[in-house]
Short mmCIF file of C-alpha atoms in Angstrom, two decimals:
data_model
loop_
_atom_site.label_atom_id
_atom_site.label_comp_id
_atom_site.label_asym_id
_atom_site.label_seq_id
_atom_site.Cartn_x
_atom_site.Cartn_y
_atom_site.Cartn_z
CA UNK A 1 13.73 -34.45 69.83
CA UNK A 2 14.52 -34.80 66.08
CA UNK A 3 16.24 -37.25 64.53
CA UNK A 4 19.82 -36.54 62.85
CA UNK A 5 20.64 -37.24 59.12
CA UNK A 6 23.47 -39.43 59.57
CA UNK A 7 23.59 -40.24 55.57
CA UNK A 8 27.02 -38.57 54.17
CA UNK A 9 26.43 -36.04 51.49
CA UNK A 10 27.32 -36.99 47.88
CA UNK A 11 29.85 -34.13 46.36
CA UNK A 12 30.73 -35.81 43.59
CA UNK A 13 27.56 -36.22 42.63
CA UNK A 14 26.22 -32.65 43.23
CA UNK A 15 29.25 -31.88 41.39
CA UNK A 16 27.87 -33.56 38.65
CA UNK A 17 25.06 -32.40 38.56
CA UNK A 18 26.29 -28.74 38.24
CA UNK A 19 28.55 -29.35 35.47
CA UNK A 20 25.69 -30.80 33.59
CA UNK A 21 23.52 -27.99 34.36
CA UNK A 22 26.29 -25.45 33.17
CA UNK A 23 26.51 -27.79 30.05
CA UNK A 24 22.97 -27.11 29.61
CA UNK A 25 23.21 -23.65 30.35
CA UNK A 26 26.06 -23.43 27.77
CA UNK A 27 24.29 -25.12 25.09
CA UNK A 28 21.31 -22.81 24.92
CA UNK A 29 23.20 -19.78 25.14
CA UNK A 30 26.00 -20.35 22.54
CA UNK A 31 24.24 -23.37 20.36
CA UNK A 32 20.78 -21.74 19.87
CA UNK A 33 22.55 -18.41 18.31
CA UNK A 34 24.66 -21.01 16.37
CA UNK A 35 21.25 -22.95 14.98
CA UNK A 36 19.80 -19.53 14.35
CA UNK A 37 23.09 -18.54 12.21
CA UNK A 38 23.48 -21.48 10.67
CA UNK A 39 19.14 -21.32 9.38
CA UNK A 40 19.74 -17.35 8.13
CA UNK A 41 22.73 -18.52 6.17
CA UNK A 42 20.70 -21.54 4.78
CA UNK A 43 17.81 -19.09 4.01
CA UNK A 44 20.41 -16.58 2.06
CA UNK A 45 21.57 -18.96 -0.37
CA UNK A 46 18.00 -21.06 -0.40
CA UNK A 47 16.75 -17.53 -1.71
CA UNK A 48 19.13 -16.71 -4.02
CA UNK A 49 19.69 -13.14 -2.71
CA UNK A 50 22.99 -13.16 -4.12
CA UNK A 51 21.52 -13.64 -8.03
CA UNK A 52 18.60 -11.25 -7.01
CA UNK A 53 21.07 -8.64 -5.90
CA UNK A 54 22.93 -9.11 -9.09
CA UNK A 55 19.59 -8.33 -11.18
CA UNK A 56 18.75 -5.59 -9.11
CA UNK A 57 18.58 -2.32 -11.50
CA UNK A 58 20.04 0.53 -9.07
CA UNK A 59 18.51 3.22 -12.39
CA UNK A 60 15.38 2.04 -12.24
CA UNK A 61 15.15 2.01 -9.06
CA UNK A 62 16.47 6.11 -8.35
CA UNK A 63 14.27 6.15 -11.33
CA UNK A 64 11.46 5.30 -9.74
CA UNK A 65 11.74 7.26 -6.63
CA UNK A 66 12.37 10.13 -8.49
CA UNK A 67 9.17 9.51 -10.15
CA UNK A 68 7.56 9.36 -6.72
CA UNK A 69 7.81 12.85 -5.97
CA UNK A 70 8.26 14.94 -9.73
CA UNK A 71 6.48 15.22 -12.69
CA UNK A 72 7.29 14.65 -16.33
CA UNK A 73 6.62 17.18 -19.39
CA UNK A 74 6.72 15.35 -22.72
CA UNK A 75 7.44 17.21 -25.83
CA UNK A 76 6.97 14.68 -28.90
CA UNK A 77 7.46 14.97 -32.40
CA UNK A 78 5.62 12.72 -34.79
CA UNK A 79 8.36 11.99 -37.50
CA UNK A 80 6.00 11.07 -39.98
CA UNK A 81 4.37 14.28 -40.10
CA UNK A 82 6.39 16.64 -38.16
CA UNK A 83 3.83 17.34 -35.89
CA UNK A 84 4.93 18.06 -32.36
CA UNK A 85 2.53 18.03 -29.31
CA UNK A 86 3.05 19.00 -25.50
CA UNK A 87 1.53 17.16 -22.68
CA UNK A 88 2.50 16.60 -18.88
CA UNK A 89 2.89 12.74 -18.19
CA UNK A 90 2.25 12.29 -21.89
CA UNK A 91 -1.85 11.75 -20.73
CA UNK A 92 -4.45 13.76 -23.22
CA UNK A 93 -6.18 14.67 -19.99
CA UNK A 94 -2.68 16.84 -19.50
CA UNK A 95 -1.93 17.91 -22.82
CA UNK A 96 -1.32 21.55 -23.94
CA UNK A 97 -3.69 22.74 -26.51
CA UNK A 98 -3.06 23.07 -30.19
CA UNK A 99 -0.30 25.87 -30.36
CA UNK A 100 0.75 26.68 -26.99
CA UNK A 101 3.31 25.41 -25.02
CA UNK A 102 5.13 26.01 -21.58
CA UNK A 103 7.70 29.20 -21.61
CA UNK A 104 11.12 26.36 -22.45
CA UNK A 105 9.55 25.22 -25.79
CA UNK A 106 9.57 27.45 -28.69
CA UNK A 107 7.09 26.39 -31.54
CA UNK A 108 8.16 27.06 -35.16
CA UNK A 109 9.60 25.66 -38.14
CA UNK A 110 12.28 24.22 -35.39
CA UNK A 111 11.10 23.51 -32.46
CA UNK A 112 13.44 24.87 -30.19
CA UNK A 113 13.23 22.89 -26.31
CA UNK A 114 15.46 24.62 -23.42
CA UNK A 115 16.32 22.00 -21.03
CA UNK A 116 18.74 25.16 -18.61
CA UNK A 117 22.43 24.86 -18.50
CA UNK A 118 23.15 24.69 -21.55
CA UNK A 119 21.09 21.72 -22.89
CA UNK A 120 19.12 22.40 -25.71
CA UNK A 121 17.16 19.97 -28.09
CA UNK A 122 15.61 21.08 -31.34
CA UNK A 123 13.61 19.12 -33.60
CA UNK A 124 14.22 20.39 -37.24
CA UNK A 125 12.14 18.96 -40.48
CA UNK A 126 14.17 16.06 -40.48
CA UNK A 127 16.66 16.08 -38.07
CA UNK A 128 16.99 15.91 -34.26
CA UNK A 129 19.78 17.66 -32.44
CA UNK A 130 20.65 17.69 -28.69
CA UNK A 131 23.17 20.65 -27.43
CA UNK A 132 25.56 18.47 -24.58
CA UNK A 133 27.59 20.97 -22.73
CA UNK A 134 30.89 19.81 -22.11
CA UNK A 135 30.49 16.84 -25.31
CA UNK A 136 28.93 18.70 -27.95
CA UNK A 137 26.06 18.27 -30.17
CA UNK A 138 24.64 14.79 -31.05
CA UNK A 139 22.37 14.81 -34.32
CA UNK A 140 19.69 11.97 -35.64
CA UNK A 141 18.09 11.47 -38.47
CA UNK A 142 14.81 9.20 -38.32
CA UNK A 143 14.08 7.16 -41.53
CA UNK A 144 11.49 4.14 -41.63
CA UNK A 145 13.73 2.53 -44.14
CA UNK A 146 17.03 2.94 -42.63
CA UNK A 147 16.12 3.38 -38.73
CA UNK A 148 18.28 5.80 -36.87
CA UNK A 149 21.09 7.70 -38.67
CA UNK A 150 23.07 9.42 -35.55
CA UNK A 151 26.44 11.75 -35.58
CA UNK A 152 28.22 11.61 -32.65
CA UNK A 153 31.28 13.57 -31.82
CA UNK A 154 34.43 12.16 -32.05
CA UNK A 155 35.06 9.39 -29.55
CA UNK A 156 33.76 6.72 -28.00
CA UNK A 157 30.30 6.72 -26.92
CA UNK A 158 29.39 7.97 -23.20
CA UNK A 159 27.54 5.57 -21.14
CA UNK A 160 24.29 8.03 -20.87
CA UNK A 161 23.81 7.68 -24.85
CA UNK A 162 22.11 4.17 -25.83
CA UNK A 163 22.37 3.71 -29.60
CA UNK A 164 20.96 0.60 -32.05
CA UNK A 165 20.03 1.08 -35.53
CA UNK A 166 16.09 1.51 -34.58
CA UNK A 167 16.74 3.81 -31.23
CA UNK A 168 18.41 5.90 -29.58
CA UNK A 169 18.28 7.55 -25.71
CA UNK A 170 19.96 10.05 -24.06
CA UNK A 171 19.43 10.32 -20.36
CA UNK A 172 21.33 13.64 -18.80
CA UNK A 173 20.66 15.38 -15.82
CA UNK A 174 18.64 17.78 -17.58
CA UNK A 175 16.42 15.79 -19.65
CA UNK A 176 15.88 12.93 -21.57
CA UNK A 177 15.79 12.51 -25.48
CA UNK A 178 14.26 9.72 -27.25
CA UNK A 179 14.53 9.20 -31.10
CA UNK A 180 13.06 5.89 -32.85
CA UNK A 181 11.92 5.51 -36.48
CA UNK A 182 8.06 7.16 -35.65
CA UNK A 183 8.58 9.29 -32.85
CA UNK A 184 10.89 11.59 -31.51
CA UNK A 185 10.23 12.51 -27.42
CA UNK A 186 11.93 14.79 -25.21
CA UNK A 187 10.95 14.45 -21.10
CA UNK A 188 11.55 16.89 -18.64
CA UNK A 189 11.35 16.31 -14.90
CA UNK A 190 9.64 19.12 -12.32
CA UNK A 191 9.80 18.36 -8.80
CA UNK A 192 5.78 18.34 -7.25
CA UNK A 193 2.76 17.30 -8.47
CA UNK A 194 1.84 18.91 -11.38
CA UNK A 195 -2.19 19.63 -12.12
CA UNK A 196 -3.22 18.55 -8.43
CA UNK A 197 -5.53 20.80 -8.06
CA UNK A 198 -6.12 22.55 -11.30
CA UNK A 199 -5.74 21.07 -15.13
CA UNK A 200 -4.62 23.15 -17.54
CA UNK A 201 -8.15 24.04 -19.24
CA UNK A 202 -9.19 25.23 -15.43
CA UNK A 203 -9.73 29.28 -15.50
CA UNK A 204 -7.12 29.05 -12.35
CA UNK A 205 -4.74 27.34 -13.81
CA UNK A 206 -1.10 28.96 -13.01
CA UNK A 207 -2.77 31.61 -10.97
CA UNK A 208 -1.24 32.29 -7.40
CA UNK A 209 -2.63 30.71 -4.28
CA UNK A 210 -3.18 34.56 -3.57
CA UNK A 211 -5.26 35.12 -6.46
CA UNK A 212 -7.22 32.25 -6.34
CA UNK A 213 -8.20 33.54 -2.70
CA UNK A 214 -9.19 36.62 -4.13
CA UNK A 215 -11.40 35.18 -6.76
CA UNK A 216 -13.03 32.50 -4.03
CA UNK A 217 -13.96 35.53 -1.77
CA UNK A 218 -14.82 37.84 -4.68
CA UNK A 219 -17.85 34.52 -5.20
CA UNK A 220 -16.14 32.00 -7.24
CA UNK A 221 -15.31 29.43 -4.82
CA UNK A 222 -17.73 26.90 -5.62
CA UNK A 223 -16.35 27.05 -8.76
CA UNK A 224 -12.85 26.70 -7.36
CA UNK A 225 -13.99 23.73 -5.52
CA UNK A 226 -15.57 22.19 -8.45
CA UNK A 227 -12.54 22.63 -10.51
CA UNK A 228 -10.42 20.87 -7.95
CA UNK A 229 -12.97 18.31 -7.26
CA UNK A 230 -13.56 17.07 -11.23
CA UNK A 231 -10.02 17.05 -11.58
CA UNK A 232 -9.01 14.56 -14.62
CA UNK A 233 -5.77 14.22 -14.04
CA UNK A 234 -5.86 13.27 -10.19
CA UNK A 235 -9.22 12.26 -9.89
CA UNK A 236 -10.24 13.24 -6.50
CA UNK A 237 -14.05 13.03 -6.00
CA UNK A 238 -13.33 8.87 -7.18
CA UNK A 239 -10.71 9.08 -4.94
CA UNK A 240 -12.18 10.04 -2.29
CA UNK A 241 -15.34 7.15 -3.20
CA UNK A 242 -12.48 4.75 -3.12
CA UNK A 243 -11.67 5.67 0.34
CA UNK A 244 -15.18 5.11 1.45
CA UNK A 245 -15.36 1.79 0.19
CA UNK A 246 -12.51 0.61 1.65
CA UNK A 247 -13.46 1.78 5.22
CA UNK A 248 -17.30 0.73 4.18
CA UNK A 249 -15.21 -2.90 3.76
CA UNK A 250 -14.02 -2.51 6.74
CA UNK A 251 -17.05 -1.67 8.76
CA UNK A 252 -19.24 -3.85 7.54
CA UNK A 253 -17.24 -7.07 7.68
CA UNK A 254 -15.67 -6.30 11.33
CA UNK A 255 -19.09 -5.37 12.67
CA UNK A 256 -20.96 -8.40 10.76
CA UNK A 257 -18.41 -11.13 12.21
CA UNK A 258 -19.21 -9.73 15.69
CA UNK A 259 -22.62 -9.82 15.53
CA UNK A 260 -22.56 -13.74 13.79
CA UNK A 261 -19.31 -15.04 16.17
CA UNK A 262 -21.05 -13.68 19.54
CA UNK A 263 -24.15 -16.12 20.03
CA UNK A 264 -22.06 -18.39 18.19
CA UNK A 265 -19.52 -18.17 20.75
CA UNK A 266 -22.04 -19.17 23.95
CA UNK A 267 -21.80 -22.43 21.65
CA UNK A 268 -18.48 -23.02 22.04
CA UNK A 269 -17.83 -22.76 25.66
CA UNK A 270 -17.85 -25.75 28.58
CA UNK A 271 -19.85 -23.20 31.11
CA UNK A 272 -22.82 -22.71 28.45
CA UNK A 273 -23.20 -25.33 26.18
CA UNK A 274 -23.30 -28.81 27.94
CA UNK A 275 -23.48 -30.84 24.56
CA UNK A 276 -19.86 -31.68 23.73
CA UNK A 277 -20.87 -32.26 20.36
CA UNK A 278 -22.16 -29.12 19.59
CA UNK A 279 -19.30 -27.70 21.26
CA UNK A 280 -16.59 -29.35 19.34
CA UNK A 281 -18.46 -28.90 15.72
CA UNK A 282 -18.47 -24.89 16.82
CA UNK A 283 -15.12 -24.97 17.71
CA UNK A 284 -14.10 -26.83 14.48
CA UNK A 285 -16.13 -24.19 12.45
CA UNK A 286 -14.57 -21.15 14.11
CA UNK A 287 -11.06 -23.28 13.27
CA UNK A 288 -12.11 -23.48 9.42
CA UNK A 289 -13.00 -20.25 8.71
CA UNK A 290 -10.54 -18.39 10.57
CA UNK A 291 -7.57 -21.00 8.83
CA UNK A 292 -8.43 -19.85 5.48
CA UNK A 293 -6.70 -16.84 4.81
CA UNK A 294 -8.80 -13.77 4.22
CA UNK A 295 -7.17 -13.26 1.28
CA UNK A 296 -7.91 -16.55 -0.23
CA UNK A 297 -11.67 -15.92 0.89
CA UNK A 298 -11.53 -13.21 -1.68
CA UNK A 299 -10.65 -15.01 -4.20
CA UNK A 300 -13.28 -17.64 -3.57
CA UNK A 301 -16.07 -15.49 -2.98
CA UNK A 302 -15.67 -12.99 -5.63
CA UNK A 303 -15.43 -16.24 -8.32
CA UNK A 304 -19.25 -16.95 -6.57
CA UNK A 305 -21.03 -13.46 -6.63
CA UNK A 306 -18.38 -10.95 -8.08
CA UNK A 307 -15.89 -8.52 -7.63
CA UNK A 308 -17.47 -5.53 -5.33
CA UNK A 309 -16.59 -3.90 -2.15
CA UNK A 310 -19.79 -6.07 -0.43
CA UNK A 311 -17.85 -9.19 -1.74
CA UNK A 312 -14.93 -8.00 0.06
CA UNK A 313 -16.79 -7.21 2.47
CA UNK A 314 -17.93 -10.90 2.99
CA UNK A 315 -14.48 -12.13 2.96
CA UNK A 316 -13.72 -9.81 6.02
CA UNK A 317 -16.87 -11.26 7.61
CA UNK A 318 -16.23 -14.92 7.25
CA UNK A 319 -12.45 -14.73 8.13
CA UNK A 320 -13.07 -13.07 10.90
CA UNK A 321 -16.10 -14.88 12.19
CA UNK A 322 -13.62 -17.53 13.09
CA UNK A 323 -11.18 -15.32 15.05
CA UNK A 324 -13.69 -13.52 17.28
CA UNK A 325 -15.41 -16.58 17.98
CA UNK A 326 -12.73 -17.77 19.54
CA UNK A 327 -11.87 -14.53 21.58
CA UNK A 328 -15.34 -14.77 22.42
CA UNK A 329 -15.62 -17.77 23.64
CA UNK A 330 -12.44 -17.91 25.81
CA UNK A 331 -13.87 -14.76 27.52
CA UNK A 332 -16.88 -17.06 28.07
CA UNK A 333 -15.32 -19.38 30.05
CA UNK A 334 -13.79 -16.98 32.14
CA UNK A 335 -17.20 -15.38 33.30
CA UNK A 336 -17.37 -14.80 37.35
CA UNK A 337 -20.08 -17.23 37.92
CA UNK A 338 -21.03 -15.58 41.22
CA UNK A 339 -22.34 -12.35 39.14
CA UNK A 340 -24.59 -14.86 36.98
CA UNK A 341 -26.02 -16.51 40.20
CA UNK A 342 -26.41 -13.22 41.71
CA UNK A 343 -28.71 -12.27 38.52
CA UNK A 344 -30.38 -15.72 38.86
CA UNK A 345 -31.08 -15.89 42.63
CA UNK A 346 -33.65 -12.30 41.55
CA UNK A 347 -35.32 -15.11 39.43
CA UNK A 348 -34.55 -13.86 36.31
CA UNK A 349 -35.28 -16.24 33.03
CA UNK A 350 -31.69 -17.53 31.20
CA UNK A 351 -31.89 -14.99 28.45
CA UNK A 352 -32.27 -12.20 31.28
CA UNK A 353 -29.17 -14.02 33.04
CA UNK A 354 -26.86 -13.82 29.83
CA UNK A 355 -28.01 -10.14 29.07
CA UNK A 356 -27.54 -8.87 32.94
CA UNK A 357 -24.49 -11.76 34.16
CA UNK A 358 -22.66 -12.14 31.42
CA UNK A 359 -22.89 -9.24 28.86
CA UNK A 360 -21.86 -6.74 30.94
CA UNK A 361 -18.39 -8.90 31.90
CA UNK A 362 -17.38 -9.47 28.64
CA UNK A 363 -18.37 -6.35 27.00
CA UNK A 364 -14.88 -4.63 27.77
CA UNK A 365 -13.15 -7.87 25.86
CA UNK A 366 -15.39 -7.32 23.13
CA UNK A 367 -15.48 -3.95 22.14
CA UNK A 368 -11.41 -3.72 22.69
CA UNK A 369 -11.63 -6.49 19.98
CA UNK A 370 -14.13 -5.32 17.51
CA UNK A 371 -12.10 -1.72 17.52
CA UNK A 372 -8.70 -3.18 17.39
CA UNK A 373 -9.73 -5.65 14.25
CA UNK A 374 -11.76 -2.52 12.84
CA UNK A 375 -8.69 -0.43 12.94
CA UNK A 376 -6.78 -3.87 11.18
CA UNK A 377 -9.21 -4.80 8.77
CA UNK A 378 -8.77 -0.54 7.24
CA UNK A 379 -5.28 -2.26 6.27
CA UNK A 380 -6.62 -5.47 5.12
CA UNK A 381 -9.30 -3.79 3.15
CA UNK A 382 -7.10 -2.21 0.54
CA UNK A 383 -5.49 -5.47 -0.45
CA UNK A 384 -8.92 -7.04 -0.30
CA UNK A 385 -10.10 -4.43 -2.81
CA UNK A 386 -7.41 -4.71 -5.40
CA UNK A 387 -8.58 -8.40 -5.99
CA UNK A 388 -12.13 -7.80 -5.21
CA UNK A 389 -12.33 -4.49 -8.18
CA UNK A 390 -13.38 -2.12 -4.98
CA UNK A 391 -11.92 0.88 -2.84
CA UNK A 392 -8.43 2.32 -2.91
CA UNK A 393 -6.89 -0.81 -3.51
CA UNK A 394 -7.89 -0.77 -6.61
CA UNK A 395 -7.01 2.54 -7.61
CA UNK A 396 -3.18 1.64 -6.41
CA UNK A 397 -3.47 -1.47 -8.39
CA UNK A 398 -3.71 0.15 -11.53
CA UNK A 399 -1.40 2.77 -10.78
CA UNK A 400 1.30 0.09 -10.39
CA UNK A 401 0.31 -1.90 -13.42
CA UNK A 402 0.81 1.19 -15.72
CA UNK A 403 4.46 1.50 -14.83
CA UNK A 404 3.77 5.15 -15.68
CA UNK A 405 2.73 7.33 -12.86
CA UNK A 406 4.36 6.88 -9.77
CA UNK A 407 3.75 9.93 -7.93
CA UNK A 408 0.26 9.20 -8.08
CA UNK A 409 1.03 5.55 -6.35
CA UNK A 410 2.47 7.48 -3.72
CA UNK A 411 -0.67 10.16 -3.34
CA UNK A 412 -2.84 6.72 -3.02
CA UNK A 413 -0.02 5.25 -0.67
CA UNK A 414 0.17 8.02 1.34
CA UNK A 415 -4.01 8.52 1.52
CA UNK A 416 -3.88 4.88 2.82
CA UNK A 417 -1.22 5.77 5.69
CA UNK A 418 -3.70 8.53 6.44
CA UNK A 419 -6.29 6.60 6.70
CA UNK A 420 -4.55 3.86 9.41
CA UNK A 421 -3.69 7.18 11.29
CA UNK A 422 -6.85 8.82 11.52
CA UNK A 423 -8.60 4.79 11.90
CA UNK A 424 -6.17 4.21 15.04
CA UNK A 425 -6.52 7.50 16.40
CA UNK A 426 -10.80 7.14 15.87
CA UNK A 427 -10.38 3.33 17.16
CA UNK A 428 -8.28 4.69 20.90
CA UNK A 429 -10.73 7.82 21.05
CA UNK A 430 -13.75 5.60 20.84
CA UNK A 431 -12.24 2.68 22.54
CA UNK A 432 -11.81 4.90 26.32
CA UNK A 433 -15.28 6.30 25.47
CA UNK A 434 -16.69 3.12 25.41
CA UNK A 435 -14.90 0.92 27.82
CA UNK A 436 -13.33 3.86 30.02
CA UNK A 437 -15.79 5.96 30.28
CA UNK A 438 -13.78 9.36 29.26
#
C-alpha cells in the first residue's frame, strides 16, 4: 500500500518559476539579436566604412574590371621627335614593327588614328587633334617650355576632359587621349585577350583557327605548339612551372607533416604513452607549431634559408605538423582496444600490435585528413608563394604590383580556381578509392 503525498502543491511558486523561465526565454531571443546589432553597428563606425566608402573611386574601379577582360592598343607619339610607335599593352614584347600598324592607324606625315563613330585623333608635326562627335574638335600643342597649349570649343569644359598646364586626358567611350609635354598616347580598348596564343612576330599570327588547322595537319604543328608555348607576352610554359610549384608546395608539405605528426602522435595519447610528461611536452609542441600561423612561418623561414618553393614548402610542413598531430592523436585515443588485444593474444611483438591493431582503425581518419588538407594547402600554397618568390603566387603578385595588366591577373586567378577544382575533384576521386574502396 503506498503512501499518499499529503504536502499541498505550491502554484505560486511554479508560477514563478515559469515567468522566470519565459524571462529567460525572452532575453535570449530578443536581447542576443539586440547585442549582435548593437556589435555590427559598433564595428561600422570602428571601421570607418563610411570615410572608406567616400574614397572609394567607382572609375577606377569599372576601370579595372574592364581591364579584366579587354586589351589595350597604344599608339604614342614621342613629341620630341615626332616619332610614333604602336604596341598592344604598351609592352616591347607586343609592339608592332617599324612601319606597320593595325588597319585604324594610318602612318604618314599625320598620323591619322580611327577610334569608329566618329572619333578620330591625328597627331600632326606639332599639334594633336581629337575629332568629338557631338562637341567638336579639341587641339593641343605640346611645348617643354610652355607645357600644354589646348583649344577647346566654346564652353565650359566637359567632365571627360582633364586639363592643367603640363597634361591633358580625354577619356570617351571610344578611346582615350593623353597629351603631356614628352609624349602624346592614344589607347584603344578590344574586348579578349589579345596575343594569347600567338605574338605578333609568330608566322600564325591573325590567321584563322581554320587555317592554323590546316597548316598543323599539313606538318607544322609542333611548330604551332612551340609558338604558343614560348609565348612572350603570356608566358605559358613559366606558367605552367608556376603551377607545378605551387601543387609541388602543396604535396610535399601536406605529405611531410603526416609522415612527422603520425609517430609523433602515439606520443601524445593517454592509451600509448604512459609518461605524462612526455605526453604533455608533445601536446604543447603540436600547440606551438600549429598556433603560429602558416603564413608567419613563411616569413620566418624564408629570412633563415630563402625564398623558394621548398621553403614554402617547410612552412606547410611545420604548420601543419601541429594540426595533424592533434587529429592524430584524438583518433588514438579512440582505438577499439579489443582489436589490439585480439592482435596481441596471437603473440605478436608491440610494433606488430600498432601496425595490425591500430593502423588499420585509424587509417580511414587519416587519409580523409591528409586529402582534405592536401586539397587546402593548393589554396594556401599560392599565398605562401607570393612571399616565399615561388609558384603562381608569385606570378599574381607581380601582376598586381604593376597596376598594368589586369587581364592577365585574372588568367592567373582563374588558373588558380582551376586548380582548387581539378585538386577537390582529384582529392574525392582518390579519397573513395582509398577509404571506400570504389
Amino acid at each position: 500500500m503506498s503512501a499518499l503525498d499529503t504536502n499541498p502543491i505550491d502554484v505560486n511558486g511554479i508560477k514563478s518559476d515559469m515567468r522566470t523561465l519565459f524571462a529567460r526565454k525572452r532575453m535570449m531571443n530578443f536581447g542576443l539579436p539586440i547585442l549582435v546589432l548593437l556589435y555590427l553597428v559598433y564595428v561600422f563606425f570602428a571601421f570607418e566604412v563610411p570615410a572608406l566608402w567616400a574614397k572609394a573611386d567607382m572609375e577606377n574601379a569599372k576601370t579595372l574590371v574592364s581591364d579584366s577582360y579587354s586589351y589595350k592598343t597604344h599608339v604614342t607619339r614621342d613629341n620630341r621627335n615626332g616619332a610614333v610607335s604602336i604596341a598592344i599593352e604598351g609592352e616591347r614584347k607586343g609592339a608592332y614593327a617599324e612601319g606597320t600598324s593595325p588597319e585604324w592607324v594610318s602612318l604618314g606625315e599625320t598620323t591619322v588614328i580611327d577610334l569608329e563613330d566618329g572619333h578620330e585623333v591625328r597627331f600632326g608635326s606639332e599639334t594633336i587633334e581629337y575629332d568629338i562627335p557631338g562637341y567638336g574638335t579639341v587641339q593641343a600643342t605640346p611645348s617643354r617650355s610652355q607645357g600644354i597649349q589646348a583649344e577647346l570649343p566654346a564652353g565650359d569644359v566637359p567632365d571627360f576632359i582633364n586639363l592643367s598646364r603640363n597634361r591633358m586626358t580625354i577619356k570617351t567611350d571610344a578611346g582615350r587621349l593623353t597629351v603631356t609635354r614628352n609624349r602624346s598616347e592614344v589607347f584603344r580598348y578590344f574586348a579578349g585577350w589579345e596575343l594569347f596564343f600567338f605574338t605578333l612576330d609568330s608566322d600564325y599570327h591573325g590567321l584563322s583557327f581554320g587555317q592554323v588547322m590546316g597548316k598543323a595537319v599539313s606538318g607544322e604543328a609542333g611548330a604551332i605548339l612551340s609558338d604558343i608555348w614560348n609565348n612572350k607576352m603570356w608566358r605559358h610554359s613559366d606558367v605552367a612551372w608556376a603551377l607545378a610549384e605551387t601543387l609541388l608546395m602543396a604535396f610535399l608539405g601536406t605529405l611531410g607533416a603526416g609522415i612527422i605528426a603520425l609517430p609523433l602522435a602515439f606520443l601524445a595519447t593517454r592509451n600509448f604513452m604512459p609518461i605524462k610528461a612526455l605526453r604533455f611536452a608533445t601536446r604543447r609542441l603540436f600547440d606551438f607549431v600549429r598556433g603560429v600561423d602558416s603564413l608567419i612561418w613563411t616569413v620566418v623561414l624564408a629570412r633563415a634559408f630563402g625564398p623558394g618553393p621548398l621553403t614554402g614548402a617547410l612552412a606547410i610542413l611545420v604548420t601543419d605538423t601541429g594540426t595533424f598531430g592533434k587529429i592524430f592523436s584524438e583518433a588514438l585515443e579512440n582505438v577499439d582496444q579489443k582489436q589490439i588485444e585480439g592482435v596481441q593474444s596471437t603473440g605478436a611483438k608491440p610494433i606488430q600490435r600498432y601496425r595490425f591493431g591500430v593502423v588499420p582503425q585509424v587509417t580511414p581518419v587519416l587519409l580523409s585528413q591528409l586529402l582534405y588538407f592536401l586539397e587546402s594547402n593548393t589554396r594556401s600554397a599560392t599565398i605562401i608563394g607570393a612571399i616565399t618568390g615561388g609558384g603562381i603566387g608569385l606570378l599574381l603578385t607581380q601582376a598586381i604590383i604593376t597596376q598594368k595588366d589586369w587581364e592577365e591577373v585574372a588568367y592567373y586567378i582563374v588558373l588558380i580556381i582551376l586548380m582548387v577544382i581539378v585538386m577537390d575533384w582529384f582529392s574525392g576521386w582518390l579519397r573513395r578509392r582509398l577509404i571506400q574502396g570504389k
